[in-house]
């Protein structure tokens, strides 16, 4: 496997080719585990590759890795070792994601995951189960705010600061997996939450939404009122489209900036420095805070180590529609989600780093195809941005599920030059690719169905899969290259 690095807005391999990655999140949010939740065996990896997937965001938790202070869960780590070994065998990259939701499960008192209970300092605030959906703890949970405040403040637990312990954990993982050819990198914390900064954020959010609904001319208030009277939630949600999102949330930006500069950026720098003490391998991923998933401006600067910009860093944004985790998600509004990702594109350009979408999707039933139009619209947007993506999430039997009708798609894998544009037209079944190259080279493209071999392009099949898909190599000359491939219907 080739080592992946970054070059401005691109991921590149050892040959300097632009790499576009497509994959899934595979998570283990369970607690008190002796091995990883899913058995990812040879059969899984064969099907994963056959469906055109080549990266896994492997979501693991502090709880399972360090159930007791400074006592790492060796049996659990051995199951991760096995995943890395098979990933290397089949050419699949692993992004290690230190996952959390609501900071901790608090010994079963909340629906959270992430930190072990010994690292969850609530200052007396009592955890509880959700009133509505799991995430309401972020809005209404004083215990969550206190836990994050103590983490960001590096509050000592048993004589050592929480962040210091977290850095030790990452350093252990970097030592263990830093030399693996399958390592893509380190996602330092899933959807970090601003703690007490959020109190002012949510107050401003309520005010901003109310003001937008009341006065913004882009909002169809007549339709909104009619929908409200009929209790038509779908039409109510559709009245708040992507064109008004920034109007509704921009007042939160200054508070988010304070969190990013005062707490989040120092954490990123500190944790990255701990990793770099033991290995230079692997790309460090910056996420945005949980509240930025809805289009709020992220303001953290690029990651630095001892004052020097980290060479290999990337951005991994997340976004879902408001209706996520509810039955209304089949009616998700793509314009809203694209507006969220549009603000994240601004962050990428400001940071001048490559981007791969860390989470999107969120359909709770991977057999449901009714929301595919929404999904395809987002995938097309990612292609336009030249972003790879990692879908949320794997349910254990998805390699043969209807979900693959959406995720298994023709796309560039390794392109010998700088990509100008690419995309797959689902109406004509034509894949188009345009790129500039300074020299002759070989590019790799995944084709999800049988295709008609073009006469004017030097193409060879690298691998043919049982599902009719193939991995192809395309030899091209220096200069502007334009390629079209007709997929068979």
GROMACS .gro file of C-alpha atoms in nm:
model
  489
    1UNK     CA    1   0.000   0.000   0.000
    2UNK     CA    2   0.119   0.348  -0.080
    3UNK     CA    3   0.168   0.599   0.198
    4UNK     CA    4  -0.085   0.882   0.175
    5UNK     CA    5   0.017   1.241   0.240
    6UNK     CA    6  -0.130   1.584   0.174
    7UNK     CA    7  -0.047   1.854  -0.081
    8UNK     CA    8  -0.252   2.171  -0.037
    9UNK     CA    9  -0.612   2.068  -0.120
   10UNK     CA   10  -0.523   1.715  -0.232
   11UNK     CA   11  -0.448   1.376  -0.085
   12UNK     CA   12  -0.155   1.229  -0.278
   13UNK     CA   13   0.020   0.892  -0.288
   14UNK     CA   14   0.390   0.817  -0.330
   15UNK     CA   15   0.361   0.864  -0.707
   16UNK     CA   16   0.210   1.208  -0.661
   17UNK     CA   17  -0.131   1.095  -0.785
   18UNK     CA   18  -0.446   1.263  -0.653
   19UNK     CA   19  -0.636   1.020  -0.432
   20UNK     CA   20  -1.013   1.020  -0.379
   21UNK     CA   21  -1.131   0.789  -0.100
   22UNK     CA   22  -1.476   0.636  -0.054
   23UNK     CA   23  -1.581   0.431   0.244
   24UNK     CA   24  -1.797   0.387   0.552
   25UNK     CA   25  -1.793   0.447   0.923
   26UNK     CA   26  -1.774   0.125   1.121
   27UNK     CA   27  -1.831   0.201   1.486
   28UNK     CA   28  -1.816   0.036   1.822
   29UNK     CA   29  -2.011   0.246   2.072
   30UNK     CA   30  -2.078  -0.048   2.301
   31UNK     CA   31  -1.911  -0.051   2.642
   32UNK     CA   32  -1.712  -0.303   2.842
   33UNK     CA   33  -1.605  -0.489   2.528
   34UNK     CA   34  -1.322  -0.741   2.504
   35UNK     CA   35  -1.308  -0.715   2.124
   36UNK     CA   36  -1.433  -0.489   1.848
   37UNK     CA   37  -1.809  -0.503   1.791
   38UNK     CA   38  -1.799  -0.640   1.434
   39UNK     CA   39  -1.601  -0.931   1.295
   40UNK     CA   40  -1.440  -0.780   0.986
   41UNK     CA   41  -1.304  -1.092   0.818
   42UNK     CA   42  -1.173  -1.185   0.474
   43UNK     CA   43  -1.524  -1.215   0.333
   44UNK     CA   44  -1.610  -0.866   0.453
   45UNK     CA   45  -1.300  -0.707   0.302
   46UNK     CA   46  -1.347  -0.886  -0.032
   47UNK     CA   47  -1.699  -0.746  -0.062
   48UNK     CA   48  -1.592  -0.404   0.068
   49UNK     CA   49  -1.336  -0.372  -0.211
   50UNK     CA   50  -1.573  -0.515  -0.471
   51UNK     CA   51  -1.817  -0.237  -0.387
   52UNK     CA   52  -1.550   0.026  -0.453
   53UNK     CA   53  -1.482   0.112  -0.089
   54UNK     CA   54  -1.123   0.167   0.019
   55UNK     CA   55  -1.124   0.347   0.353
   56UNK     CA   56  -1.283   0.279   0.692
   57UNK     CA   57  -1.340   0.537   0.962
   58UNK     CA   58  -1.297   0.299   1.252
   59UNK     CA   59  -1.484   0.449   1.547
   60UNK     CA   60  -1.339   0.335   1.877
   61UNK     CA   61  -1.390   0.477   2.226
   62UNK     CA   62  -1.177   0.577   2.522
   63UNK     CA   63  -1.411   0.363   2.736
   64UNK     CA   64  -1.313   0.042   2.561
   65UNK     CA   65  -0.947   0.127   2.519
   66UNK     CA   66  -0.875   0.240   2.875
   67UNK     CA   67  -1.151   0.111   3.106
   68UNK     CA   68  -0.929   0.181   3.407
   69UNK     CA   69  -0.669   0.459   3.434
   70UNK     CA   70  -0.344   0.361   3.260
   71UNK     CA   71  -0.469   0.004   3.206
   72UNK     CA   72  -0.521  -0.054   2.836
   73UNK     CA   73  -0.758  -0.324   2.711
   74UNK     CA   74  -0.516  -0.562   2.541
   75UNK     CA   75  -0.776  -0.812   2.420
   76UNK     CA   76  -0.969  -0.529   2.253
   77UNK     CA   77  -0.654  -0.391   2.094
   78UNK     CA   78  -0.569  -0.734   1.954
   79UNK     CA   79  -0.901  -0.733   1.767
   80UNK     CA   80  -0.804  -0.394   1.619
   81UNK     CA   81  -0.466  -0.545   1.524
   82UNK     CA   82  -0.653  -0.809   1.323
   83UNK     CA   83  -0.856  -0.544   1.141
   84UNK     CA   84  -0.538  -0.356   1.047
   85UNK     CA   85  -0.376  -0.677   0.922
   86UNK     CA   86  -0.670  -0.763   0.695
   87UNK     CA   87  -0.706  -0.401   0.582
   88UNK     CA   88  -0.343  -0.411   0.467
   89UNK     CA   89  -0.401  -0.742   0.290
   90UNK     CA   90  -0.691  -0.600   0.088
   91UNK     CA   91  -0.561  -0.248   0.035
   92UNK     CA   92  -0.813  -0.068   0.261
   93UNK     CA   93  -0.702   0.234   0.463
   94UNK     CA   94  -0.799   0.288   0.829
   95UNK     CA   95  -0.879   0.625   0.984
   96UNK     CA   96  -0.876   0.582   1.362
   97UNK     CA   97  -1.163   0.786   1.508
   98UNK     CA   98  -1.174   0.852   1.881
   99UNK     CA   99  -1.551   0.859   1.901
  100UNK     CA  100  -1.776   1.027   2.154
  101UNK     CA  101  -2.138   1.136   2.179
  102UNK     CA  102  -2.247   1.327   2.490
  103UNK     CA  103  -1.895   1.263   2.620
  104UNK     CA  104  -1.967   0.942   2.816
  105UNK     CA  105  -2.221   0.674   2.895
  106UNK     CA  106  -2.182   0.756   3.265
  107UNK     CA  107  -2.216   0.396   3.385
  108UNK     CA  108  -2.539   0.352   3.191
  109UNK     CA  109  -2.707   0.667   3.321
  110UNK     CA  110  -2.707   0.834   2.976
  111UNK     CA  111  -2.711   0.721   2.613
  112UNK     CA  112  -2.370   0.872   2.549
  113UNK     CA  113  -2.047   0.701   2.459
  114UNK     CA  114  -1.681   0.789   2.460
  115UNK     CA  115  -1.497   0.853   2.784
  116UNK     CA  116  -1.484   0.596   3.065
  117UNK     CA  117  -1.681   0.689   3.373
  118UNK     CA  118  -1.363   0.757   3.571
  119UNK     CA  119  -1.286   1.038   3.322
  120UNK     CA  120  -1.638   1.190   3.333
  121UNK     CA  121  -1.633   1.475   3.586
  122UNK     CA  122  -1.982   1.625   3.622
  123UNK     CA  123  -1.933   1.852   3.926
  124UNK     CA  124  -2.245   1.700   4.076
  125UNK     CA  125  -2.469   1.741   3.770
  126UNK     CA  126  -2.676   1.426   3.727
  127UNK     CA  127  -2.680   1.240   3.391
  128UNK     CA  128  -3.016   1.125   3.253
  129UNK     CA  129  -3.174   0.948   2.959
  130UNK     CA  130  -3.302   1.158   2.663
  131UNK     CA  131  -3.643   1.324   2.657
  132UNK     CA  132  -3.676   1.324   2.277
  133UNK     CA  133  -3.372   1.208   2.076
  134UNK     CA  134  -3.027   1.107   2.197
  135UNK     CA  135  -2.876   1.447   2.113
  136UNK     CA  136  -3.103   1.650   2.342
  137UNK     CA  137  -2.837   1.607   2.609
  138UNK     CA  138  -2.625   1.857   2.417
  139UNK     CA  139  -2.904   2.115   2.438
  140UNK     CA  140  -3.049   2.036   2.780
  141UNK     CA  141  -2.784   1.840   2.969
  142UNK     CA  142  -2.591   2.033   3.231
  143UNK     CA  143  -2.384   1.721   3.305
  144UNK     CA  144  -2.260   1.710   2.944
  145UNK     CA  145  -2.148   2.074   2.958
  146UNK     CA  146  -1.963   2.013   3.284
  147UNK     CA  147  -1.788   1.701   3.154
  148UNK     CA  148  -1.661   1.887   2.849
  149UNK     CA  149  -1.561   2.192   3.054
  150UNK     CA  150  -1.347   1.970   3.273
  151UNK     CA  151  -1.193   1.805   2.968
  152UNK     CA  152  -1.110   2.134   2.794
  153UNK     CA  153  -0.970   2.271   3.122
  154UNK     CA  154  -0.751   1.960   3.171
  155UNK     CA  155  -0.898   1.899   3.515
  156UNK     CA  156  -0.682   1.650   3.707
  157UNK     CA  157  -0.820   1.303   3.773
  158UNK     CA  158  -0.612   1.084   4.004
  159UNK     CA  159  -0.328   1.333   3.982
  160UNK     CA  160  -0.317   1.379   3.603
  161UNK     CA  161  -0.509   1.611   3.370
  162UNK     CA  162  -0.785   1.463   3.152
  163UNK     CA  163  -0.632   1.595   2.830
  164UNK     CA  164  -0.291   1.466   2.935
  165UNK     CA  165  -0.443   1.120   2.979
  166UNK     CA  166  -0.617   1.151   2.643
  167UNK     CA  167  -0.284   1.239   2.478
  168UNK     CA  168  -0.125   0.934   2.640
  169UNK     CA  169  -0.400   0.720   2.488
  170UNK     CA  170  -0.338   0.861   2.141
  171UNK     CA  171   0.034   0.815   2.185
  172UNK     CA  172  -0.021   0.448   2.266
  173UNK     CA  173  -0.230   0.404   1.949
  174UNK     CA  174   0.028   0.590   1.740
  175UNK     CA  175   0.304   0.360   1.865
  176UNK     CA  176   0.093   0.054   1.793
  177UNK     CA  177  -0.037   0.146   1.446
  178UNK     CA  178   0.191   0.425   1.323
  179UNK     CA  179   0.398   0.189   1.109
  180UNK     CA  180   0.103   0.002   0.957
  181UNK     CA  181   0.079   0.046   0.579
  182UNK     CA  182  -0.301   0.053   0.625
  183UNK     CA  183  -0.294   0.361   0.848
  184UNK     CA  184  -0.459   0.665   0.691
  185UNK     CA  185  -0.455   0.879   1.000
  186UNK     CA  186  -0.600   1.002   1.327
  187UNK     CA  187  -0.939   1.165   1.383
  188UNK     CA  188  -0.860   1.321   1.719
  189UNK     CA  189  -1.216   1.360   1.854
  190UNK     CA  190  -1.557   1.300   1.703
  191UNK     CA  191  -1.774   1.614   1.700
  192UNK     CA  192  -1.613   1.799   1.993
  193UNK     CA  193  -1.868   1.989   2.198
  194UNK     CA  194  -1.804   2.343   2.332
  195UNK     CA  195  -1.924   2.279   2.685
  196UNK     CA  196  -2.046   2.594   2.861
  197UNK     CA  197  -1.987   2.805   2.551
  198UNK     CA  198  -2.295   2.628   2.412
  199UNK     CA  199  -2.533   2.801   2.653
  200UNK     CA  200  -2.494   3.132   2.474
  201UNK     CA  201  -2.484   2.954   2.136
  202UNK     CA  202  -2.823   2.790   2.180
  203UNK     CA  203  -2.980   3.112   2.303
  204UNK     CA  204  -2.856   3.291   1.993
  205UNK     CA  205  -2.972   3.003   1.774
  206UNK     CA  206  -3.329   3.027   1.902
  207UNK     CA  207  -3.328   3.402   1.848
  208UNK     CA  208  -3.173   3.374   1.503
  209UNK     CA  209  -3.422   3.114   1.382
  210UNK     CA  210  -3.715   3.313   1.519
  211UNK     CA  211  -3.593   3.633   1.354
  212UNK     CA  212  -3.534   3.456   1.023
  213UNK     CA  213  -3.881   3.303   1.022
  214UNK     CA  214  -4.042   3.634   1.115
  215UNK     CA  215  -3.858   3.871   0.881
  216UNK     CA  216  -3.656   3.693   0.613
  217UNK     CA  217  -3.823   3.734   0.273
  218UNK     CA  218  -3.684   3.400   0.156
  219UNK     CA  219  -3.910   3.217   0.404
  220UNK     CA  220  -4.257   3.132   0.275
  221UNK     CA  221  -4.445   3.221   0.594
  222UNK     CA  222  -4.785   3.149   0.446
  223UNK     CA  223  -4.680   2.794   0.365
  224UNK     CA  224  -4.517   2.762   0.706
  225UNK     CA  225  -4.834   2.868   0.890
  226UNK     CA  226  -5.053   2.633   0.685
  227UNK     CA  227  -4.814   2.346   0.748
  228UNK     CA  228  -4.806   2.422   1.121
  229UNK     CA  229  -5.185   2.425   1.144
  230UNK     CA  230  -5.198   2.090   0.967
  231UNK     CA  231  -4.911   1.958   1.183
  232UNK     CA  232  -4.729   1.885   0.856
  233UNK     CA  233  -4.374   1.861   0.988
  234UNK     CA  234  -4.224   1.785   0.650
  235UNK     CA  235  -4.352   2.105   0.490
  236UNK     CA  236  -4.263   2.305   0.800
  237UNK     CA  237  -3.902   2.188   0.771
  238UNK     CA  238  -3.894   2.260   0.397
  239UNK     CA  239  -3.977   2.625   0.467
  240UNK     CA  240  -3.628   2.663   0.614
  241UNK     CA  241  -3.414   2.594   0.307
  242UNK     CA  242  -3.045   2.618   0.244
  243UNK     CA  243  -3.072   2.979   0.128
  244UNK     CA  244  -3.159   3.102   0.480
  245UNK     CA  245  -2.933   2.883   0.695
  246UNK     CA  246  -2.653   3.134   0.736
  247UNK     CA  247  -2.903   3.410   0.811
  248UNK     CA  248  -3.036   3.200   1.097
  249UNK     CA  249  -2.705   3.092   1.253
  250UNK     CA  250  -2.445   3.362   1.183
  251UNK     CA  251  -2.491   3.525   1.527
  252UNK     CA  252  -2.335   3.214   1.681
  253UNK     CA  253  -2.009   3.256   1.487
  254UNK     CA  254  -1.835   3.483   1.742
  255UNK     CA  255  -1.905   3.243   2.030
  256UNK     CA  256  -1.783   2.947   1.824
  257UNK     CA  257  -1.470   3.144   1.738
  258UNK     CA  258  -1.394   3.192   2.107
  259UNK     CA  259  -1.426   2.818   2.170
  260UNK     CA  260  -1.216   2.730   1.865
  261UNK     CA  261  -0.933   2.966   1.960
  262UNK     CA  262  -0.939   2.928   2.338
  263UNK     CA  263  -1.003   2.555   2.376
  264UNK     CA  264  -1.024   2.352   2.056
  265UNK     CA  265  -0.713   2.470   1.872
  266UNK     CA  266  -0.483   2.422   2.175
  267UNK     CA  267  -0.626   2.072   2.217
  268UNK     CA  268  -0.556   1.986   1.851
  269UNK     CA  269  -0.200   2.114   1.876
  270UNK     CA  270  -0.132   1.934   2.202
  271UNK     CA  271  -0.273   1.598   2.090
  272UNK     CA  272  -0.095   1.614   1.754
  273UNK     CA  273   0.234   1.693   1.931
  274UNK     CA  274   0.188   1.382   2.144
  275UNK     CA  275   0.138   1.168   1.833
  276UNK     CA  276   0.432   1.324   1.651
  277UNK     CA  277   0.661   1.243   1.942
  278UNK     CA  278   0.635   0.877   1.841
  279UNK     CA  279   0.564   0.878   1.465
  280UNK     CA  280   0.561   1.107   1.163
  281UNK     CA  281   0.323   0.869   0.983
  282UNK     CA  282  -0.048   0.927   0.938
  283UNK     CA  283  -0.262   1.228   0.855
  284UNK     CA  284  -0.413   1.426   1.142
  285UNK     CA  285  -0.781   1.509   1.090
  286UNK     CA  286  -0.944   1.824   1.221
  287UNK     CA  287  -1.320   1.816   1.264
  288UNK     CA  288  -1.547   2.106   1.347
  289UNK     CA  289  -1.743   2.124   1.671
  290UNK     CA  290  -2.082   1.956   1.700
  291UNK     CA  291  -2.269   2.285   1.661
  292UNK     CA  292  -2.085   2.360   1.334
  293UNK     CA  293  -2.254   2.058   1.176
  294UNK     CA  294  -2.543   2.296   1.105
  295UNK     CA  295  -2.359   2.563   0.908
  296UNK     CA  296  -2.199   2.772   1.184
  297UNK     CA  297  -1.858   2.910   1.090
  298UNK     CA  298  -1.558   2.717   1.218
  299UNK     CA  299  -1.257   2.934   1.315
  300UNK     CA  300  -0.980   2.703   1.434
  301UNK     CA  301  -0.647   2.776   1.261
  302UNK     CA  302  -0.434   2.502   1.100
  303UNK     CA  303  -0.278   2.256   1.344
  304UNK     CA  304   0.074   2.338   1.460
  305UNK     CA  305   0.334   2.141   1.655
  306UNK     CA  306   0.570   2.356   1.859
  307UNK     CA  307   0.465   2.655   1.652
  308UNK     CA  308   0.528   2.487   1.315
  309UNK     CA  309   0.240   2.399   1.084
  310UNK     CA  310   0.170   2.024   1.075
  311UNK     CA  311   0.260   1.896   0.727
  312UNK     CA  312  -0.003   1.622   0.701
  313UNK     CA  313  -0.340   1.745   0.819
  314UNK     CA  314  -0.686   1.737   0.668
  315UNK     CA  315  -1.041   1.849   0.737
  316UNK     CA  316  -1.320   1.598   0.805
  317UNK     CA  317  -1.658   1.772   0.825
  318UNK     CA  318  -1.992   1.616   0.923
  319UNK     CA  319  -2.344   1.725   0.833
  320UNK     CA  320  -2.694   1.582   0.847
  321UNK     CA  321  -3.037   1.724   0.783
  322UNK     CA  322  -3.244   1.846   1.079
  323UNK     CA  323  -3.465   1.537   1.049
  324UNK     CA  324  -3.182   1.292   1.118
  325UNK     CA  325  -3.260   1.018   1.372
  326UNK     CA  326  -3.634   1.056   1.303
  327UNK     CA  327  -3.876   0.884   1.059
  328UNK     CA  328  -3.889   1.213   0.863
  329UNK     CA  329  -3.535   1.158   0.734
  330UNK     CA  330  -3.672   1.007   0.415
  331UNK     CA  331  -3.780   1.366   0.337
  332UNK     CA  332  -3.441   1.519   0.415
  333UNK     CA  333  -3.378   1.851   0.242
  334UNK     CA  334  -3.057   1.835   0.039
  335UNK     CA  335  -3.043   2.212  -0.007
  336UNK     CA  336  -3.001   2.255   0.368
  337UNK     CA  337  -2.729   1.993   0.396
  338UNK     CA  338  -2.546   2.136   0.095
  339UNK     CA  339  -2.562   2.477   0.265
  340UNK     CA  340  -2.397   2.322   0.572
  341UNK     CA  341  -2.127   2.163   0.358
  342UNK     CA  342  -2.088   2.487   0.164
  343UNK     CA  343  -1.978   2.662   0.483
  344UNK     CA  344  -1.741   2.372   0.546
  345UNK     CA  345  -1.594   2.426   0.200
  346UNK     CA  346  -1.509   2.778   0.316
  347UNK     CA  347  -1.325   2.625   0.611
  348UNK     CA  348  -1.128   2.393   0.383
  349UNK     CA  349  -1.020   2.681   0.161
  350UNK     CA  350  -0.922   2.890   0.464
  351UNK     CA  351  -0.714   2.604   0.608
  352UNK     CA  352  -0.573   2.504   0.266
  353UNK     CA  353  -0.596   2.132   0.342
  354UNK     CA  354  -0.760   1.836   0.168
  355UNK     CA  355  -1.107   1.734   0.279
  356UNK     CA  356  -1.284   1.402   0.316
  357UNK     CA  357  -1.639   1.399   0.454
  358UNK     CA  358  -1.617   1.218   0.787
  359UNK     CA  359  -1.990   1.160   0.832
  360UNK     CA  360  -2.302   1.204   0.625
  361UNK     CA  361  -2.610   0.995   0.548
  362UNK     CA  362  -2.756   0.885   0.878
  363UNK     CA  363  -3.046   0.680   0.744
  364UNK     CA  364  -3.134   0.445   1.029
  365UNK     CA  365  -3.238   0.163   0.794
  366UNK     CA  366  -2.979   0.065   0.536
  367UNK     CA  367  -3.246  -0.126   0.340
  368UNK     CA  368  -3.449   0.193   0.277
  369UNK     CA  369  -3.406   0.333  -0.075
  370UNK     CA  370  -3.669   0.609  -0.053
  371UNK     CA  371  -3.412   0.867   0.057
  372UNK     CA  372  -3.163   0.786  -0.222
  373UNK     CA  373  -3.250   1.102  -0.424
  374UNK     CA  374  -3.128   1.306  -0.125
  375UNK     CA  375  -2.815   1.089  -0.099
  376UNK     CA  376  -2.733   1.113  -0.469
  377UNK     CA  377  -2.763   1.490  -0.459
  378UNK     CA  378  -2.508   1.503  -0.178
  379UNK     CA  379  -2.273   1.258  -0.350
  380UNK     CA  380  -2.283   1.477  -0.661
  381UNK     CA  381  -2.196   1.777  -0.443
  382UNK     CA  382  -1.899   1.590  -0.294
  383UNK     CA  383  -1.780   1.506  -0.644
  384UNK     CA  384  -1.809   1.870  -0.744
  385UNK     CA  385  -1.591   1.964  -0.444
  386UNK     CA  386  -1.352   1.674  -0.525
  387UNK     CA  387  -1.411   1.533  -0.177
  388UNK     CA  388  -1.401   1.170  -0.074
  389UNK     CA  389  -1.661   1.050   0.174
  390UNK     CA  390  -1.729   0.805   0.454
  391UNK     CA  391  -2.095   0.713   0.500
  392UNK     CA  392  -2.257   0.681   0.844
  393UNK     CA  393  -2.283   0.396   0.907
  394UNK     CA  394  -2.226   0.021   0.885
  395UNK     CA  395  -2.490  -0.210   1.041
  396UNK     CA  396  -2.314  -0.543   1.010
  397UNK     CA  397  -2.467  -0.684   0.690
  398UNK     CA  398  -2.452  -0.396   0.445
  399UNK     CA  399  -2.223  -0.536   0.177
  400UNK     CA  400  -2.522  -0.714   0.018
  401UNK     CA  401  -2.787  -0.459   0.125
  402UNK     CA  402  -2.973  -0.211  -0.100
  403UNK     CA  403  -2.742   0.056   0.045
  404UNK     CA  404  -2.473  -0.060  -0.198
  405UNK     CA  405  -2.695   0.048  -0.487
  406UNK     CA  406  -2.612   0.399  -0.374
  407UNK     CA  407  -2.261   0.373  -0.226
  408UNK     CA  408  -2.111   0.146  -0.491
  409UNK     CA  409  -2.051   0.392  -0.775
  410UNK     CA  410  -1.799   0.475  -1.043
  411UNK     CA  411  -1.533   0.718  -0.918
  412UNK     CA  412  -1.165   0.809  -0.950
  413UNK     CA  413  -0.929   0.630  -0.714
  414UNK     CA  414  -0.579   0.753  -0.808
  415UNK     CA  415  -0.537   1.014  -1.080
  416UNK     CA  416  -0.200   1.097  -1.239
  417UNK     CA  417  -0.238   1.472  -1.213
  418UNK     CA  418  -0.461   1.740  -1.067
  419UNK     CA  419  -0.832   1.675  -1.113
  420UNK     CA  420  -1.037   1.945  -1.282
  421UNK     CA  421  -1.373   1.769  -1.259
  422UNK     CA  422  -1.537   1.427  -1.251
  423UNK     CA  423  -1.882   1.283  -1.215
  424UNK     CA  424  -2.123   1.006  -1.303
  425UNK     CA  425  -2.442   1.088  -1.495
  426UNK     CA  426  -2.709   0.845  -1.374
  427UNK     CA  427  -2.941   0.922  -1.665
  428UNK     CA  428  -2.689   0.853  -1.942
  429UNK     CA  429  -2.467   0.612  -1.743
  430UNK     CA  430  -2.158   0.806  -1.849
  431UNK     CA  431  -1.862   0.871  -1.622
  432UNK     CA  432  -1.656   1.179  -1.711
  433UNK     CA  433  -1.312   1.274  -1.584
  434UNK     CA  434  -1.089   1.570  -1.665
  435UNK     CA  435  -0.743   1.635  -1.520
  436UNK     CA  436  -0.413   1.808  -1.591
  437UNK     CA  437  -0.086   1.620  -1.573
  438UNK     CA  438   0.274   1.735  -1.597
  439UNK     CA  439   0.389   1.400  -1.733
  440UNK     CA  440   0.263   1.071  -1.870
  441UNK     CA  441   0.118   0.844  -1.605
  442UNK     CA  442  -0.130   0.577  -1.502
  443UNK     CA  443  -0.459   0.653  -1.330
  444UNK     CA  444  -0.694   0.413  -1.152
  445UNK     CA  445  -1.075   0.429  -1.167
  446UNK     CA  446  -1.337   0.207  -1.003
  447UNK     CA  447  -1.624   0.110  -1.237
  448UNK     CA  448  -1.929  -0.021  -1.053
  449UNK     CA  449  -2.085  -0.208  -1.350
  450UNK     CA  450  -1.973  -0.364  -1.678
  451UNK     CA  451  -1.868  -0.095  -1.924
  452UNK     CA  452  -1.798  -0.041  -2.292
  453UNK     CA  453  -1.424  -0.025  -2.355
  454UNK     CA  454  -1.355   0.310  -2.531
  455UNK     CA  455  -1.146   0.280  -2.845
  456UNK     CA  456  -0.946   0.599  -2.800
  457UNK     CA  457  -0.825   0.538  -2.442
  458UNK     CA  458  -0.547   0.304  -2.325
  459UNK     CA  459  -0.734   0.103  -2.061
  460UNK     CA  460  -0.650  -0.224  -1.890
  461UNK     CA  461  -0.846  -0.410  -1.623
  462UNK     CA  462  -0.654  -0.448  -1.297
  463UNK     CA  463  -0.917  -0.651  -1.115
  464UNK     CA  464  -1.257  -0.790  -1.206
  465UNK     CA  465  -1.504  -0.847  -0.923
  466UNK     CA  466  -1.780  -1.103  -0.892
  467UNK     CA  467  -2.047  -0.830  -0.875
  468UNK     CA  468  -1.958  -0.708  -1.226
  469UNK     CA  469  -1.749  -0.415  -1.103
  470UNK     CA  470  -1.387  -0.361  -1.197
  471UNK     CA  471  -1.078  -0.161  -1.115
  472UNK     CA  472  -0.918  -0.022  -1.428
  473UNK     CA  473  -0.590   0.148  -1.516
  474UNK     CA  474  -0.582   0.432  -1.769
  475UNK     CA  475  -0.255   0.540  -1.930
  476UNK     CA  476  -0.244   0.906  -2.027
  477UNK     CA  477   0.000   1.163  -2.166
  478UNK     CA  478   0.112   1.492  -2.019
  479UNK     CA  479  -0.128   1.784  -2.051
  480UNK     CA  480  -0.506   1.806  -2.032
  481UNK     CA  481  -0.676   1.465  -2.031
  482UNK     CA  482  -1.049   1.416  -2.083
  483UNK     CA  483  -1.199   1.069  -2.044
  484UNK     CA  484  -1.554   0.940  -2.083
  485UNK     CA  485  -1.661   0.584  -2.005
  486UNK     CA  486  -2.000   0.444  -2.099
  487UNK     CA  487  -2.143   0.214  -1.835
  488UNK     CA  488  -2.369  -0.063  -1.957
  489UNK     CA  489  -2.733  -0.033  -1.849
   0.00000   0.00000   0.00000
